[in-house]
PDB file of C-alpha atoms in Angstrom:
ATOM      1  CA  ALA A   1     -95.637-137.284 -71.958  1.00 87.00           C
ATOM      2  CA  GLN A   2     -98.714-135.362 -73.043  1.00 92.00           C
ATOM      3  CA  THR A   3     -99.660-132.180 -71.459  1.00 96.00           C
ATOM      4  CA  VAL A   4    -102.519-129.816 -71.974  1.00 98.00           C
ATOM      5  CA  THR A   5    -102.321-125.806 -71.534  1.00 97.00           C
ATOM      6  CA  GLN A   6    -105.128-123.748 -71.032  1.00 98.00           C
ATOM      7  CA  SER A   7    -103.458-119.886 -70.714  1.00 96.00           C
ATOM      8  CA  GLN A   8    -106.952-118.292 -70.340  1.00 97.00           C
ATOM      9  CA  PRO A   9    -107.937-118.694 -66.683  1.00 97.00           C
ATOM     10  CA  GLU A  10    -110.997-116.662 -66.690  1.00 97.00           C
ATOM     11  CA  MET A  11    -113.252-115.265 -69.780  1.00 97.00           C
ATOM     12  CA  SER A  12    -115.979-113.089 -69.914  1.00 97.00           C
ATOM     13  CA  VAL A  13    -118.672-112.631 -73.296  1.00 98.00           C
ATOM     14  CA  GLN A  14    -121.588-110.648 -73.848  1.00 98.00           C
ATOM     15  CA  GLU A  15    -124.363-112.769 -74.258  1.00 98.00           C
ATOM     16  CA  ALA A  16    -125.204-113.438 -78.414  1.00 97.00           C
ATOM     17  CA  GLU A  17    -121.623-112.592 -78.698  1.00 98.00           C
ATOM     18  CA  THR A  18    -118.934-114.696 -79.955  1.00 98.00           C
ATOM     19  CA  VAL A  19    -115.898-116.052 -77.878  1.00 98.00           C
ATOM     20  CA  THR A  20    -113.027-118.255 -78.391  1.00 98.00           C
ATOM     21  CA  LEU A  21    -111.308-120.620 -75.392  1.00 98.00           C
ATOM     22  CA  SER A  22    -107.717-121.725 -76.066  1.00 98.00           C
ATOM     23  CA  CYS A  23    -105.748-125.003 -75.853  1.00 98.00           C
ATOM     24  CA  THR A  24    -102.404-126.133 -76.692  1.00 98.00           C
ATOM     25  CA  TYR A  25    -100.931-129.493 -76.389  1.00 98.00           C
ATOM     26  CA  ASP A  26     -97.619-131.031 -76.324  1.00 97.00           C
ATOM     27  CA  THR A  27     -97.529-134.720 -77.835  1.00 95.00           C
ATOM     28  CA  SER A  28     -95.119-137.179 -80.025  1.00 93.00           C
ATOM     29  CA  GLU A  29     -98.118-139.199 -81.051  1.00 92.00           C
ATOM     30  CA  SER A  30     -99.262-138.619 -84.893  1.00 90.00           C
ATOM     31  CA  ASP A  31    -102.834-140.002 -84.153  1.00 91.00           C
ATOM     32  CA  TYR A  32    -105.110-139.075 -80.764  1.00 94.00           C
ATOM     33  CA  TYR A  33    -108.157-137.240 -80.132  1.00 95.00           C
ATOM     34  CA  LEU A  34    -109.205-133.735 -78.529  1.00 97.00           C
ATOM     35  CA  PHE A  35    -112.042-133.277 -76.553  1.00 97.00           C
ATOM     36  CA  TRP A  36    -113.602-129.749 -75.114  1.00 98.00           C
ATOM     37  CA  TYR A  37    -115.713-130.634 -71.928  1.00 97.00           C
ATOM     38  CA  LYS A  38    -117.838-128.271 -69.849  1.00 97.00           C
ATOM     39  CA  GLN A  39    -118.267-128.251 -66.211  1.00 96.00           C
ATOM     40  CA  PRO A  40    -121.551-126.213 -65.156  1.00 94.00           C
ATOM     41  CA  PRO A  41    -121.619-125.454 -61.619  1.00 88.00           C
ATOM     42  CA  SER A  42    -123.509-128.974 -60.949  1.00 82.00           C
ATOM     43  CA  ARG A  43    -119.933-130.352 -61.538  1.00 86.00           C
ATOM     44  CA  GLN A  44    -121.101-132.973 -64.358  1.00 89.00           C
ATOM     45  CA  MET A  45    -118.503-132.988 -67.385  1.00 93.00           C
ATOM     46  CA  ILE A  46    -120.581-132.587 -70.396  1.00 94.00           C
ATOM     47  CA  LEU A  47    -118.785-133.628 -73.907  1.00 96.00           C
ATOM     48  CA  VAL A  48    -119.031-130.476 -75.756  1.00 97.00           C
ATOM     49  CA  ILE A  49    -116.957-131.495 -79.000  1.00 97.00           C
ATOM     50  CA  ARG A  50    -114.259-134.104 -80.256  1.00 96.00           C
ATOM     51  CA  GLN A  51    -111.689-133.918 -82.679  1.00 96.00           C
ATOM     52  CA  GLU A  52    -109.528-136.688 -84.428  1.00 93.00           C
ATOM     53  CA  ALA A  53    -106.453-135.662 -84.895  1.00 93.00           C
ATOM     54  CA  TYR A  54    -106.382-137.236 -88.842  1.00 91.00           C
ATOM     55  CA  LYS A  55    -109.223-135.425 -89.853  1.00 89.00           C
ATOM     56  CA  GLN A  56    -108.323-132.322 -91.284  1.00 84.00           C
ATOM     57  CA  GLN A  57    -112.115-130.493 -91.202  1.00 92.00           C
ATOM     58  CA  ASN A  58    -112.618-128.899 -87.948  1.00 95.00           C
ATOM     59  CA  ALA A  59    -115.516-130.405 -85.781  1.00 95.00           C
ATOM     60  CA  THR A  60    -118.619-128.035 -85.505  1.00 95.00           C
ATOM     61  CA  GLU A  61    -121.477-128.954 -83.000  1.00 94.00           C
ATOM     62  CA  ASN A  62    -124.396-126.027 -83.792  1.00 96.00           C
ATOM     63  CA  ARG A  63    -123.009-123.379 -81.868  1.00 97.00           C
ATOM     64  CA  PHE A  64    -119.698-124.894 -81.123  1.00 98.00           C
ATOM     65  CA  SER A  65    -116.843-125.361 -83.630  1.00 97.00           C
ATOM     66  CA  VAL A  66    -112.837-126.001 -83.068  1.00 97.00           C
ATOM     67  CA  ASN A  67    -110.014-124.462 -85.088  1.00 97.00           C
ATOM     68  CA  PHE A  68    -107.597-127.338 -84.823  1.00 97.00           C
ATOM     69  CA  GLN A  69    -104.031-126.908 -85.652  1.00 96.00           C
ATOM     70  CA  LYS A  70    -102.179-130.009 -85.634  1.00 95.00           C
ATOM     71  CA  ALA A  71     -98.656-128.456 -86.814  1.00 94.00           C
ATOM     72  CA  ALA A  72     -99.089-125.751 -84.247  1.00 96.00           C
ATOM     73  CA  LYS A  73    -100.996-128.052 -82.096  1.00 96.00           C
ATOM     74  CA  SER A  74    -103.674-125.973 -81.012  1.00 97.00           C
ATOM     75  CA  PHE A  75    -107.052-126.522 -80.547  1.00 97.00           C
ATOM     76  CA  SER A  76    -109.348-123.392 -79.790  1.00 98.00           C
ATOM     77  CA  LEU A  77    -113.064-123.647 -79.115  1.00 98.00           C
ATOM     78  CA  LYS A  78    -115.421-121.237 -80.835  1.00 98.00           C
ATOM     79  CA  ILE A  79    -118.595-120.493 -79.203  1.00 98.00           C
ATOM     80  CA  SER A  80    -121.167-118.263 -81.433  1.00 98.00           C
ATOM     81  CA  ASP A  81    -124.416-116.575 -80.017  1.00 98.00           C
ATOM     82  CA  SER A  82    -123.216-117.141 -76.139  1.00 98.00           C
ATOM     83  CA  GLN A  83    -125.880-117.988 -74.184  1.00 97.00           C
ATOM     84  CA  LEU A  84    -126.514-117.709 -70.296  1.00 97.00           C
ATOM     85  CA  GLY A  85    -126.166-121.406 -70.052  1.00 96.00           C
ATOM     86  CA  ASP A  86    -123.031-121.309 -71.258  1.00 97.00           C
ATOM     87  CA  ALA A  87    -121.560-120.274 -68.461  1.00 97.00           C
ATOM     88  CA  ALA A  88    -119.437-122.855 -67.240  1.00 97.00           C
ATOM     89  CA  MET A  89    -115.704-124.060 -66.632  1.00 97.00           C
ATOM     90  CA  TYR A  90    -114.248-125.064 -70.182  1.00 98.00           C
ATOM     91  CA  PHE A  91    -111.773-128.168 -70.122  1.00 98.00           C
ATOM     92  CA  CYS A  92    -109.501-129.123 -72.761  1.00 98.00           C
ATOM     93  CA  ALA A  93    -108.615-132.858 -73.087  1.00 98.00           C
ATOM     94  CA  TYR A  94    -106.415-135.190 -74.915  1.00 97.00           C
ATOM     95  CA  ARG A  95    -106.717-138.598 -75.338  1.00 95.00           C
ATOM     96  CA  SER A  96    -103.965-141.259 -76.988  1.00 93.00           C
ATOM     97  CA  LYS A  97    -105.521-143.411 -79.888  1.00 89.00           C
ATOM     98  CA  GLY A  98    -103.571-146.231 -78.925  1.00 80.00           C
ATOM     99  CA  GLY A  99    -102.949-148.144 -75.709  1.00 76.00           C
ATOM    100  CA  ALA A 100    -105.138-149.636 -73.352  1.00 78.00           C
ATOM    101  CA  THR A 101    -107.062-146.699 -71.462  1.00 85.00           C
ATOM    102  CA  ASN A 102    -109.651-144.175 -72.402  1.00 87.00           C
ATOM    103  CA  LYS A 103    -106.987-141.826 -70.314  1.00 93.00           C
ATOM    104  CA  LEU A 104    -107.906-138.203 -70.439  1.00 95.00           C
ATOM    105  CA  ILE A 105    -105.329-135.668 -70.034  1.00 97.00           C
ATOM    106  CA  PHE A 106    -106.826-132.276 -68.952  1.00 98.00           C
ATOM    107  CA  GLY A 107    -106.041-128.799 -69.190  1.00 98.00           C
ATOM    108  CA  THR A 108    -106.330-126.497 -65.741  1.00 97.00           C
ATOM    109  CA  GLY A 109    -109.778-124.912 -67.305  1.00 97.00           C
ATOM    110  CA  THR A 110    -111.063-121.982 -68.427  1.00 98.00           C
ATOM    111  CA  LEU A 111    -114.215-120.098 -66.495  1.00 97.00           C
ATOM    112  CA  LEU A 112    -116.357-118.487 -68.870  1.00 98.00           C
ATOM    113  CA  ALA A 113    -118.731-115.878 -67.890  1.00 97.00           C
ATOM    114  CA  VAL A 114    -121.653-114.564 -70.246  1.00 97.00           C
ATOM    115  CA  GLN A 115    -123.208-111.314 -69.165  1.00 96.00           C
ATOM    116  CA  PRO A 116    -126.592-110.734 -69.779  1.00 95.00           C
TER     117      PRO A 116
ATOM    118  CA  GLU B   1    -131.309-144.687 -70.336  1.00 57.00           C
ATOM    119  CA  THR B   2    -129.926-144.193 -66.926  1.00 70.00           C
ATOM    120  CA  GLY B   3    -126.516-141.824 -66.592  1.00 90.00           C
ATOM    121  CA  VAL B   4    -123.517-142.487 -64.628  1.00 95.00           C
ATOM    122  CA  THR B   5    -124.218-141.587 -60.862  1.00 95.00           C
ATOM    123  CA  GLN B   6    -122.446-141.512 -57.769  1.00 97.00           C
ATOM    124  CA  SER B   7    -122.652-141.699 -54.224  1.00 96.00           C
ATOM    125  CA  PRO B   8    -122.203-139.875 -51.861  1.00 97.00           C
ATOM    126  CA  THR B   9    -122.614-136.364 -53.322  1.00 96.00           C
ATOM    127  CA  HIS B  10    -120.729-134.880 -50.032  1.00 96.00           C
ATOM    128  CA  LEU B  11    -118.339-136.608 -47.368  1.00 96.00           C
ATOM    129  CA  ILE B  12    -116.033-135.517 -44.856  1.00 98.00           C
ATOM    130  CA  LYS B  13    -113.084-137.433 -43.492  1.00 98.00           C
ATOM    131  CA  THR B  14    -110.542-136.889 -41.118  1.00 98.00           C
ATOM    132  CA  ARG B  15    -106.763-137.728 -41.710  1.00 98.00           C
ATOM    133  CA  GLY B  16    -105.600-141.129 -41.496  1.00 98.00           C
ATOM    134  CA  GLN B  17    -109.276-142.529 -42.144  1.00 98.00           C
ATOM    135  CA  GLN B  18    -110.808-144.744 -45.107  1.00 98.00           C
ATOM    136  CA  VAL B  19    -113.123-144.064 -47.619  1.00 98.00           C
ATOM    137  CA  THR B  20    -115.126-145.790 -50.174  1.00 98.00           C
ATOM    138  CA  LEU B  21    -117.051-143.854 -53.016  1.00 98.00           C
ATOM    139  CA  ARG B  22    -119.251-145.838 -55.658  1.00 98.00           C
ATOM    140  CA  CYS B  23    -119.920-145.141 -59.388  1.00 97.00           C
ATOM    141  CA  SER B  24    -122.867-146.676 -61.219  1.00 96.00           C
ATOM    142  CA  SER B  25    -121.944-147.193 -65.065  1.00 93.00           C
ATOM    143  CA  GLN B  26    -124.427-145.758 -68.048  1.00 89.00           C
ATOM    144  CA  SER B  27    -126.061-148.771 -69.008  1.00 86.00           C
ATOM    145  CA  GLY B  28    -124.107-150.914 -71.887  1.00 86.00           C
ATOM    146  CA  HIS B  29    -121.177-149.347 -70.729  1.00 90.00           C
ATOM    147  CA  ASN B  30    -118.554-151.939 -69.103  1.00 90.00           C
ATOM    148  CA  THR B  31    -115.554-149.597 -68.891  1.00 93.00           C
ATOM    149  CA  VAL B  32    -115.270-147.244 -65.670  1.00 95.00           C
ATOM    150  CA  SER B  33    -112.262-144.593 -65.103  1.00 96.00           C
ATOM    151  CA  TRP B  34    -111.955-142.553 -61.846  1.00 98.00           C
ATOM    152  CA  TYR B  35    -110.406-139.128 -62.169  1.00 98.00           C
ATOM    153  CA  GLN B  36    -109.343-136.718 -59.077  1.00 98.00           C
ATOM    154  CA  GLN B  37    -110.160-132.925 -59.468  1.00 97.00           C
ATOM    155  CA  ALA B  38    -108.703-130.858 -57.125  1.00 96.00           C
ATOM    156  CA  LEU B  39    -109.621-127.548 -56.304  1.00 93.00           C
ATOM    157  CA  GLY B  40    -108.943-125.265 -59.436  1.00 90.00           C
ATOM    158  CA  GLN B  41    -107.312-127.826 -61.295  1.00 93.00           C
ATOM    159  CA  GLY B  42    -108.401-130.375 -64.168  1.00 95.00           C
ATOM    160  CA  PRO B  43    -108.770-133.860 -63.894  1.00 97.00           C
ATOM    161  CA  GLN B  44    -106.316-136.183 -63.058  1.00 98.00           C
ATOM    162  CA  PHE B  45    -107.051-139.834 -64.312  1.00 97.00           C
ATOM    163  CA  ILE B  46    -106.378-142.274 -61.112  1.00 98.00           C
ATOM    164  CA  PHE B  47    -106.818-145.790 -62.815  1.00 96.00           C
ATOM    165  CA  GLN B  48    -109.844-147.362 -65.482  1.00 95.00           C
ATOM    166  CA  TYR B  49    -111.253-150.523 -64.724  1.00 94.00           C
ATOM    167  CA  TYR B  50    -112.286-152.885 -67.709  1.00 91.00           C
ATOM    168  CA  ARG B  51    -114.418-156.368 -67.065  1.00 89.00           C
ATOM    169  CA  GLU B  52    -113.362-156.283 -63.344  1.00 91.00           C
ATOM    170  CA  GLU B  53    -109.660-155.560 -63.817  1.00 93.00           C
ATOM    171  CA  GLU B  54    -107.455-152.610 -63.374  1.00 93.00           C
ATOM    172  CA  ASN B  55    -106.173-152.098 -66.769  1.00 90.00           C
ATOM    173  CA  GLY B  56    -104.399-148.643 -66.519  1.00 92.00           C
ATOM    174  CA  ARG B  57    -103.404-146.252 -63.583  1.00 95.00           C
ATOM    175  CA  GLY B  58    -102.150-142.922 -63.541  1.00 94.00           C
ATOM    176  CA  ASN B  59     -99.234-141.510 -60.776  1.00 95.00           C
ATOM    177  CA  PHE B  60    -101.603-142.328 -58.111  1.00 97.00           C
ATOM    178  CA  PRO B  61    -100.139-144.688 -54.496  1.00 97.00           C
ATOM    179  CA  PRO B  62    -101.302-147.946 -53.993  1.00 96.00           C
ATOM    180  CA  ARG B  63    -103.458-145.936 -51.375  1.00 98.00           C
ATOM    181  CA  PHE B  64    -105.941-145.804 -53.873  1.00 98.00           C
ATOM    182  CA  SER B  65    -107.539-149.010 -55.080  1.00 97.00           C
ATOM    183  CA  GLY B  66    -110.479-149.858 -56.789  1.00 97.00           C
ATOM    184  CA  LEU B  67    -112.778-152.935 -57.666  1.00 96.00           C
ATOM    185  CA  GLN B  68    -115.550-153.452 -60.445  1.00 95.00           C
ATOM    186  CA  PHE B  69    -118.398-155.732 -60.164  1.00 93.00           C
ATOM    187  CA  PRO B  70    -120.103-157.752 -62.858  1.00 92.00           C
ATOM    188  CA  ASN B  71    -122.742-155.108 -63.299  1.00 89.00           C
ATOM    189  CA  TYR B  72    -119.962-152.947 -64.011  1.00 90.00           C
ATOM    190  CA  SER B  73    -120.691-150.526 -61.181  1.00 93.00           C
ATOM    191  CA  SER B  74    -117.214-149.595 -59.248  1.00 96.00           C
ATOM    192  CA  GLU B  75    -116.036-148.665 -56.358  1.00 97.00           C
ATOM    193  CA  LEU B  76    -112.822-146.200 -55.326  1.00 98.00           C
ATOM    194  CA  ASN B  77    -111.278-146.808 -52.031  1.00 98.00           C
ATOM    195  CA  VAL B  78    -108.695-144.454 -50.406  1.00 98.00           C
ATOM    196  CA  ASN B  79    -106.801-145.434 -47.447  1.00 97.00           C
ATOM    197  CA  ALA B  80    -105.123-143.371 -44.799  1.00 98.00           C
ATOM    198  CA  LEU B  81    -106.308-140.399 -45.818  1.00 98.00           C
ATOM    199  CA  GLU B  82    -104.183-137.137 -46.481  1.00 98.00           C
ATOM    200  CA  LEU B  83    -105.373-133.214 -46.575  1.00 97.00           C
ATOM    201  CA  ASP B  84    -104.374-133.245 -49.896  1.00 97.00           C
ATOM    202  CA  ASP B  85    -106.700-136.091 -50.565  1.00 98.00           C
ATOM    203  CA  SER B  86    -109.637-133.176 -50.327  1.00 98.00           C
ATOM    204  CA  ALA B  87    -111.109-132.914 -54.152  1.00 98.00           C
ATOM    205  CA  LEU B  88    -114.022-133.765 -56.455  1.00 97.00           C
ATOM    206  CA  TYR B  89    -113.805-137.177 -57.395  1.00 98.00           C
ATOM    207  CA  LEU B  90    -115.231-138.155 -60.669  1.00 97.00           C
ATOM    208  CA  CYS B  91    -116.319-141.424 -62.309  1.00 97.00           C
ATOM    209  CA  ALA B  92    -116.536-141.865 -66.441  1.00 96.00           C
ATOM    210  CA  SER B  93    -118.040-144.850 -67.862  1.00 95.00           C
ATOM    211  CA  SER B  94    -117.949-146.168 -71.872  1.00 92.00           C
ATOM    212  CA  ARG B  95    -118.248-148.658 -74.345  1.00 87.00           C
ATOM    213  CA  THR B  96    -115.560-151.267 -74.958  1.00 76.00           C
ATOM    214  CA  SER B  97    -112.878-149.027 -76.210  1.00 66.00           C
ATOM    215  CA  GLY B  98    -115.787-146.045 -76.668  1.00 75.00           C
ATOM    216  CA  LEU B  99    -114.216-142.458 -77.884  1.00 82.00           C
ATOM    217  CA  VAL B 100    -116.904-140.668 -75.561  1.00 88.00           C
ATOM    218  CA  GLN B 101    -116.560-141.130 -71.884  1.00 91.00           C
ATOM    219  CA  PHE B 102    -119.896-139.869 -69.864  1.00 94.00           C
ATOM    220  CA  PHE B 103    -119.231-138.479 -66.236  1.00 95.00           C
ATOM    221  CA  GLY B 104    -120.946-138.680 -63.312  1.00 95.00           C
ATOM    222  CA  PRO B 105    -121.559-135.628 -61.176  1.00 94.00           C
ATOM    223  CA  GLY B 106    -118.487-136.221 -58.711  1.00 96.00           C
ATOM    224  CA  THR B 107    -118.361-136.882 -55.189  1.00 97.00           C
ATOM    225  CA  ARG B 108    -116.761-134.212 -53.083  1.00 97.00           C
ATOM    226  CA  LEU B 109    -114.128-135.140 -50.512  1.00 98.00           C
ATOM    227  CA  THR B 110    -113.374-133.612 -47.508  1.00 98.00           C
ATOM    228  CA  VAL B 111    -110.345-134.423 -45.442  1.00 98.00           C
ATOM    229  CA  LEU B 112    -109.749-132.748 -42.187  1.00 97.00           C
TER     230      LEU B 112
END
């Protein structure tokens, strides 16, 4: 079975600075998808960025980028030029490429605080 | 385009009761998944519905059941509520084999 581990329960960053959130996962599959979701106090999960395992190039979405290390099974999220609105719980998630469902396996989350 | 909506926002029940939570999927989406998010935890997959049929289930007992309607909206039913069922219940919709799931704001269930 696949597992996702986020070892940083809480992180803090100064506004305009850069922060990196860590995520490791375990799988025996060779092709899969990885995601970072943001959950603000409003509770609604918002997709931040996604990565397909067969793509070696790291995904980037504006101020958000990932460092995908397939051999190490690591998938960290870098937030550049942090803004107050980035404060939220961040979840790393795994999805198998095959199978009948869109099932996401989530980590336990990292609570990010942004200091003005 | 209307996003995923869920109702009610909050709900308080007592142990042993039954509850029904509702989800309206995003326009054009025919697949709905339900997740349970306990306090301080990541969401856990309950099950998925596609074209009105359950096509995948997580490690949840049969007292968790669901329905999907022809308009692709969905219900989650939980019978014989237990204290540990207290959680945020999230609904997510996607297109057929869609890579990205869009989540609703959730229903906060408290079981006393």
